[in-house]
mmCIF file of C-alpha atoms and ligand atoms in Angstrom:
data_model
loop_
_atom_site.group_PDB
_atom_site.id
_atom_site.type_symbol
_atom_site.label_atom_id
_atom_site.label_comp_id
_atom_site.label_asym_id
_atom_site.label_seq_id
_atom_site.Cartn_x
_atom_site.Cartn_y
_atom_site.Cartn_z
ATOM 1 C CA UNK U 102 -106.464 -163.246 146.111
ATOM 2 C CA UNK U 103 -107.752 -166.698 145.207
ATOM 3 C CA UNK U 104 -110.643 -168.502 146.892
ATOM 4 C CA UNK U 105 -111.287 -172.141 147.758
ATOM 5 C CA UNK U 106 -114.848 -172.740 148.902
ATOM 6 C CA UNK U 107 -115.344 -176.192 150.407
ATOM 7 C CA UNK U 108 -118.978 -177.278 150.128
ATOM 8 C CA UNK U 109 -119.646 -180.073 152.619
ATOM 9 C CA UNK U 110 -123.268 -180.464 151.495
ATOM 10 C CA UNK U 111 -125.293 -182.855 153.688
ATOM 11 C CA UNK U 112 -122.249 -184.645 155.078
ATOM 12 C CA UNK U 113 -120.472 -185.019 158.423
ATOM 13 C CA UNK U 114 -121.716 -185.821 161.888
ATOM 14 C CA UNK U 115 -120.429 -183.832 164.849
ATOM 15 C CA UNK U 116 -117.770 -186.472 165.478
ATOM 16 C CA UNK U 117 -116.639 -186.478 161.838
ATOM 17 C CA UNK U 118 -116.400 -182.705 161.842
ATOM 18 C CA UNK U 119 -114.296 -182.783 165.027
ATOM 19 C CA UNK U 120 -111.946 -185.289 163.388
ATOM 20 C CA UNK U 121 -111.723 -183.130 160.277
ATOM 21 C CA UNK U 122 -110.816 -180.073 162.358
ATOM 22 C CA UNK U 123 -108.135 -181.974 164.233
ATOM 23 C CA UNK U 124 -106.570 -183.414 161.082
ATOM 24 C CA UNK U 125 -106.740 -180.237 159.016
ATOM 25 C CA UNK U 126 -105.403 -178.056 161.843
ATOM 26 C CA UNK U 127 -102.213 -180.133 161.930
ATOM 27 C CA UNK U 128 -101.192 -178.710 158.550
ATOM 28 C CA UNK U 129 -99.216 -175.499 158.379
ATOM 29 C CA UNK U 130 -100.844 -173.235 155.811
ATOM 30 C CA UNK U 131 -99.067 -170.000 156.699
ATOM 31 C CA UNK U 132 -97.346 -169.785 153.295
ATOM 32 C CA UNK U 133 -100.774 -169.149 151.711
ATOM 33 C CA UNK U 134 -101.691 -166.195 153.873
ATOM 34 C CA UNK U 135 -102.360 -163.090 151.819
ATOM 35 C CA UNK U 136 -102.893 -164.981 148.576
ATOM 36 C CA UNK U 137 -105.635 -167.430 149.464
ATOM 37 C CA UNK U 138 -108.883 -167.447 151.382
ATOM 38 C CA UNK U 139 -110.381 -170.807 152.330
ATOM 39 C CA UNK U 140 -114.113 -170.781 153.001
ATOM 40 C CA UNK U 141 -115.610 -173.923 154.533
ATOM 41 C CA UNK U 142 -119.359 -174.337 154.209
ATOM 42 C CA UNK U 143 -120.644 -177.002 156.618
ATOM 43 C CA UNK U 144 -124.250 -177.861 157.475
ATOM 44 C CA UNK U 145 -126.010 -175.429 159.827
ATOM 45 C CA UNK U 146 -125.492 -177.422 163.067
ATOM 46 C CA UNK U 147 -121.716 -177.484 162.528
ATOM 47 C CA UNK U 148 -121.217 -173.802 161.794
ATOM 48 C CA UNK U 149 -120.650 -172.761 165.389
ATOM 49 C CA UNK U 150 -118.145 -175.557 165.987
ATOM 50 C CA UNK U 151 -116.233 -174.639 162.824
ATOM 51 C CA UNK U 152 -116.290 -170.948 163.599
ATOM 52 C CA UNK U 153 -114.831 -171.553 167.058
ATOM 53 C CA UNK U 154 -112.160 -173.875 165.662
ATOM 54 C CA UNK U 155 -110.901 -171.366 163.098
ATOM 55 C CA UNK U 156 -111.703 -168.031 164.725
ATOM 56 C CA UNK U 157 -108.028 -167.085 165.016
ATOM 57 C CA UNK U 158 -107.252 -167.965 161.401
ATOM 58 C CA UNK U 159 -106.717 -165.249 158.829
ATOM 59 C CA UNK U 160 -106.929 -167.906 156.119
ATOM 60 C CA UNK U 161 -110.006 -169.963 156.962
ATOM 61 C CA UNK U 162 -113.515 -168.501 156.987
ATOM 62 C CA UNK U 163 -116.899 -170.127 157.519
ATOM 63 C CA UNK U 164 -119.866 -170.036 155.189
ATOM 64 C CA UNK U 165 -123.392 -171.432 155.298
ATOM 65 C CA UNK U 166 -124.836 -173.641 152.576
ATOM 66 C CA UNK U 167 -128.139 -171.814 152.448
ATOM 67 C CA UNK U 168 -130.106 -168.971 154.003
ATOM 68 C CA UNK U 169 -133.800 -168.324 154.400
ATOM 69 C CA UNK U 170 -135.473 -166.080 151.834
ATOM 70 C CA UNK U 171 -137.470 -164.628 154.736
ATOM 71 C CA UNK U 172 -136.361 -162.522 157.684
ATOM 72 C CA UNK U 173 -136.594 -164.009 161.191
ATOM 73 C CA UNK U 174 -140.134 -164.894 162.183
ATOM 74 C CA UNK U 175 -142.673 -167.673 162.323
ATOM 75 C CA UNK U 176 -140.947 -169.947 159.792
ATOM 76 C CA UNK U 177 -140.225 -173.227 161.527
ATOM 77 C CA UNK U 178 -137.031 -174.858 160.319
ATOM 78 C CA UNK U 179 -135.760 -171.831 158.423
ATOM 79 C CA UNK U 180 -132.370 -170.278 159.207
ATOM 80 C CA UNK U 181 -132.556 -166.553 158.630
ATOM 81 C CA UNK U 182 -129.844 -164.045 157.852
ATOM 82 C CA UNK U 183 -130.273 -162.576 161.340
ATOM 83 C CA UNK U 184 -129.503 -165.986 162.837
ATOM 84 C CA UNK U 185 -126.470 -166.457 160.591
ATOM 85 C CA UNK U 186 -125.093 -162.982 161.238
ATOM 86 C CA UNK U 187 -121.923 -163.326 163.296
ATOM 87 C CA UNK U 188 -121.721 -167.066 162.617
ATOM 88 C CA UNK U 189 -121.112 -167.228 158.866
ATOM 89 C CA UNK U 190 -119.321 -164.649 156.751
ATOM 90 C CA UNK U 191 -120.360 -166.200 153.445
ATOM 91 C CA UNK U 192 -123.349 -168.129 152.184
ATOM 92 C CA UNK U 193 -123.872 -170.360 149.161
ATOM 93 C CA UNK U 194 -127.077 -169.410 147.357
ATOM 94 C CA UNK U 195 -128.732 -171.242 144.475
ATOM 95 C CA UNK U 196 -126.737 -174.445 144.366
ATOM 96 C CA UNK U 197 -128.091 -176.668 141.592
ATOM 97 C CA UNK U 198 -129.102 -179.265 144.192
ATOM 98 C CA UNK U 199 -131.289 -176.665 145.878
ATOM 99 C CA UNK U 200 -132.665 -175.397 142.574
ATOM 100 C CA UNK U 201 -133.639 -178.908 141.485
ATOM 101 C CA UNK U 202 -134.577 -180.554 144.817
ATOM 102 C CA UNK U 203 -136.230 -177.515 146.422
ATOM 103 C CA UNK U 204 -137.536 -175.665 143.377
ATOM 104 C CA UNK U 205 -135.437 -172.598 144.037
ATOM 105 C CA UNK U 206 -136.237 -170.042 141.377
ATOM 106 C CA UNK U 207 -134.263 -166.973 140.346
ATOM 107 C CA UNK U 208 -136.711 -164.942 142.454
ATOM 108 C CA UNK U 209 -136.020 -167.030 145.558
ATOM 109 C CA UNK U 210 -132.288 -166.723 144.896
ATOM 110 C CA UNK U 211 -132.697 -162.943 144.624
ATOM 111 C CA UNK U 212 -134.642 -162.844 147.924
ATOM 112 C CA UNK U 213 -131.942 -164.910 149.640
ATOM 113 C CA UNK U 214 -129.228 -162.631 148.290
ATOM 114 C CA UNK U 215 -131.110 -159.659 149.702
ATOM 115 C CA UNK U 216 -131.333 -161.309 153.133
ATOM 116 C CA UNK U 217 -127.615 -162.144 153.047
ATOM 117 C CA UNK U 218 -126.526 -158.633 152.068
ATOM 118 C CA UNK U 219 -128.866 -157.072 154.602
ATOM 119 C CA UNK U 220 -127.178 -159.115 157.336
ATOM 120 C CA UNK U 221 -123.585 -158.512 156.215
ATOM 121 C CA UNK U 222 -123.099 -161.998 154.839
ATOM 122 C CA UNK U 223 -121.315 -162.287 151.499
ATOM 123 C CA UNK U 224 -123.477 -164.275 149.047
ATOM 124 C CA UNK U 225 -121.816 -166.733 146.683
ATOM 125 C CA UNK U 226 -124.364 -167.309 143.926
ATOM 126 C CA UNK U 227 -124.063 -170.583 142.061
ATOM 127 C CA UNK U 228 -125.220 -170.668 138.466
ATOM 128 C CA UNK U 229 -125.572 -173.478 135.936
ATOM 129 C CA UNK U 230 -125.895 -171.246 132.889
ATOM 130 C CA UNK U 231 -126.761 -167.642 131.952
ATOM 131 C CA UNK U 232 -130.446 -168.547 132.550
ATOM 132 C CA UNK U 233 -129.688 -168.465 136.267
ATOM 133 C CA UNK U 234 -129.706 -164.736 136.831
ATOM 134 C CA UNK U 235 -127.280 -162.963 139.134
ATOM 135 C CA UNK U 236 -128.863 -160.366 141.426
ATOM 136 C CA UNK U 237 -127.316 -156.916 141.882
ATOM 137 C CA UNK U 238 -124.742 -156.612 144.632
ATOM 138 C CA UNK U 239 -123.362 -160.114 144.227
ATOM 139 C CA UNK U 240 -119.560 -160.195 144.214
ATOM 140 C CA UNK U 241 -119.008 -163.964 144.174
ATOM 141 C CA UNK U 242 -120.395 -166.047 141.321
ATOM 142 C CA UNK U 243 -119.641 -169.746 140.983
ATOM 143 C CA UNK U 244 -120.278 -171.509 137.704
ATOM 144 C CA UNK U 245 -121.247 -175.122 138.351
ATOM 145 C CA UNK U 246 -122.365 -177.065 135.271
ATOM 146 C CA UNK U 247 -124.790 -179.818 136.322
ATOM 147 C CA UNK U 248 -123.006 -182.587 134.444
ATOM 148 C CA UNK U 249 -119.754 -181.817 136.276
ATOM 149 C CA UNK U 250 -121.120 -181.861 139.841
ATOM 150 C CA UNK U 251 -120.242 -185.044 141.676
ATOM 151 C CA UNK U 252 -119.587 -186.946 138.447
ATOM 152 C CA UNK U 253 -115.801 -186.951 138.336
ATOM 153 C CA UNK U 254 -115.989 -185.154 134.996
ATOM 154 C CA UNK U 255 -114.852 -181.577 135.565
ATOM 155 C CA UNK U 256 -115.660 -179.200 132.747
ATOM 156 C CA UNK U 257 -112.893 -178.292 130.364
ATOM 157 C CA UNK U 258 -111.122 -175.075 131.321
ATOM 158 C CA UNK U 259 -111.855 -173.489 127.917
ATOM 159 C CA UNK U 260 -115.623 -173.909 128.483
ATOM 160 C CA UNK U 261 -115.329 -172.498 132.001
ATOM 161 C CA UNK U 262 -113.548 -169.420 130.646
ATOM 162 C CA UNK U 263 -116.083 -169.102 127.814
ATOM 163 C CA UNK U 264 -118.960 -169.177 130.313
ATOM 164 C CA UNK U 265 -117.415 -166.261 132.168
ATOM 165 C CA UNK U 266 -117.803 -164.168 129.007
ATOM 166 C CA UNK U 267 -121.385 -165.345 128.479
ATOM 167 C CA UNK U 268 -122.331 -164.433 132.048
ATOM 168 C CA UNK U 269 -121.226 -160.874 131.339
ATOM 169 C CA UNK U 270 -120.233 -160.245 134.943
ATOM 170 C CA UNK U 271 -119.770 -156.719 136.280
ATOM 171 C CA UNK U 272 -116.164 -155.655 136.784
ATOM 172 C CA UNK U 273 -114.889 -156.752 140.167
ATOM 173 C CA UNK U 274 -116.991 -159.926 140.313
ATOM 174 C CA UNK U 275 -115.040 -162.939 141.564
ATOM 175 C CA UNK U 276 -115.601 -165.860 139.199
ATOM 176 C CA UNK U 277 -115.330 -169.343 140.683
ATOM 177 C CA UNK U 278 -115.703 -172.791 139.182
ATOM 178 C CA UNK U 279 -117.226 -175.862 140.855
ATOM 179 C CA UNK U 280 -117.729 -179.419 139.630
ATOM 180 C CA UNK U 281 -115.431 -182.398 140.291
ATOM 181 C CA UNK U 282 -112.390 -180.328 141.200
ATOM 182 C CA UNK U 283 -109.797 -182.416 143.057
ATOM 183 C CA UNK U 284 -106.113 -182.326 143.919
ATOM 184 C CA UNK U 285 -105.191 -183.728 140.500
ATOM 185 C CA UNK U 286 -106.943 -181.160 138.302
ATOM 186 C CA UNK U 287 -107.128 -178.138 140.602
ATOM 187 C CA UNK U 288 -104.106 -176.323 139.237
ATOM 188 C CA UNK U 289 -105.661 -175.956 135.778
ATOM 189 C CA UNK U 290 -108.435 -173.851 137.288
ATOM 190 C CA UNK U 291 -106.576 -172.072 140.075
ATOM 191 C CA UNK U 292 -103.671 -171.006 137.884
ATOM 192 C CA UNK U 293 -105.913 -169.488 135.214
ATOM 193 C CA UNK U 294 -105.962 -165.682 135.356
ATOM 194 C CA UNK U 295 -109.702 -165.517 134.513
ATOM 195 C CA UNK U 296 -110.695 -167.753 137.423
ATOM 196 C CA UNK U 297 -110.632 -166.456 140.992
ATOM 197 C CA UNK U 298 -111.266 -169.721 142.758
ATOM 198 C CA UNK U 299 -112.949 -173.065 143.002
ATOM 199 C CA UNK U 300 -115.776 -174.803 144.862
ATOM 200 C CA UNK U 301 -114.807 -178.375 145.698
ATOM 201 C CA UNK U 302 -117.498 -180.604 147.192
ATOM 202 C CA UNK U 303 -116.248 -184.162 147.574
ATOM 203 C CA UNK U 304 -112.597 -183.094 147.653
ATOM 204 C CA UNK U 305 -113.226 -180.912 150.702
ATOM 205 C CA UNK U 306 -114.561 -183.763 152.851
ATOM 206 C CA UNK U 307 -111.286 -185.542 153.449
ATOM 207 C CA UNK U 308 -108.850 -183.202 155.259
ATOM 208 C CA UNK U 309 -105.784 -184.753 153.640
ATOM 209 C CA UNK U 310 -107.193 -184.579 150.114
ATOM 210 C CA UNK U 311 -108.320 -181.021 150.823
ATOM 211 C CA UNK U 312 -104.820 -180.102 151.941
ATOM 212 C CA UNK U 313 -103.345 -181.671 148.779
ATOM 213 C CA UNK U 314 -105.841 -179.689 146.736
ATOM 214 C CA UNK U 315 -104.697 -176.471 148.418
ATOM 215 C CA UNK U 316 -101.031 -177.315 147.884
ATOM 216 C CA UNK U 317 -101.555 -178.160 144.227
ATOM 217 C CA UNK U 318 -103.475 -174.937 143.651
ATOM 218 C CA UNK U 319 -100.262 -172.912 143.450
HETATM 219 P P1 PGA W 574 -118.139 -181.813 143.636
HETATM 220 O O1 PGA W 574 -119.236 -180.771 144.133
HETATM 221 O O2 PGA W 574 -116.787 -181.173 143.815
HETATM 222 O O3 PGA W 574 -118.324 -183.008 144.547
HETATM 223 O O4 PGA W 574 -118.420 -182.115 142.206
HETATM 224 C C1 PGA W 574 -119.116 -179.398 143.865
HETATM 225 C C2 PGA W 574 -120.375 -178.672 144.234
HETATM 226 O O5 PGA W 574 -121.486 -179.218 144.045
HETATM 227 O O6 PGA W 574 -120.324 -177.543 144.753
#
């Protein structure tokens, strides 16, 4: 099984998301069933809309882009694991944008992972290097080198494979790569036996480009 995790980041109004759903739903993806799982991670307000749109799909799943490090309680503005339970099946934790813009430490990442696992949400931990530690129980690890994110300069496949060794992942961990993956370079990563999937940001925003990316993955 290979994984494509679309990270929408802080993009898309309600109207734009509705248009995306309409356009993307017009494509027939049945040939990928059983060999691919597509996980779309929209902003919190769009999760419910996306979940409803794809609830009958065995190919498309919904993830959150973040989760509170705290359980439900008096934490205004926070979205806890209890809230996300039943809405998102996956959650991105420790994206470099959150680590740098919101001072997310390895300890905060570990607390968020705990909240996700406790609420039956599969954490996808994003790391920039082996200094970003991977908490126990994490099955999905995405390597996202900072200089490849949003720059158009994806990291060379040999370095991505080398990083997998350096991360020393437990057997069974799914290893993903993110950073400027698009329909033109996706096959290099998706066809590599050491890489279980990819995390496209920009290339997931346009439904037609995203479909091309999926097609070119195999
Ligand atoms: P990008 O983003 O594909 O736009 O480089 C990837 C990510 O930050 O997850």
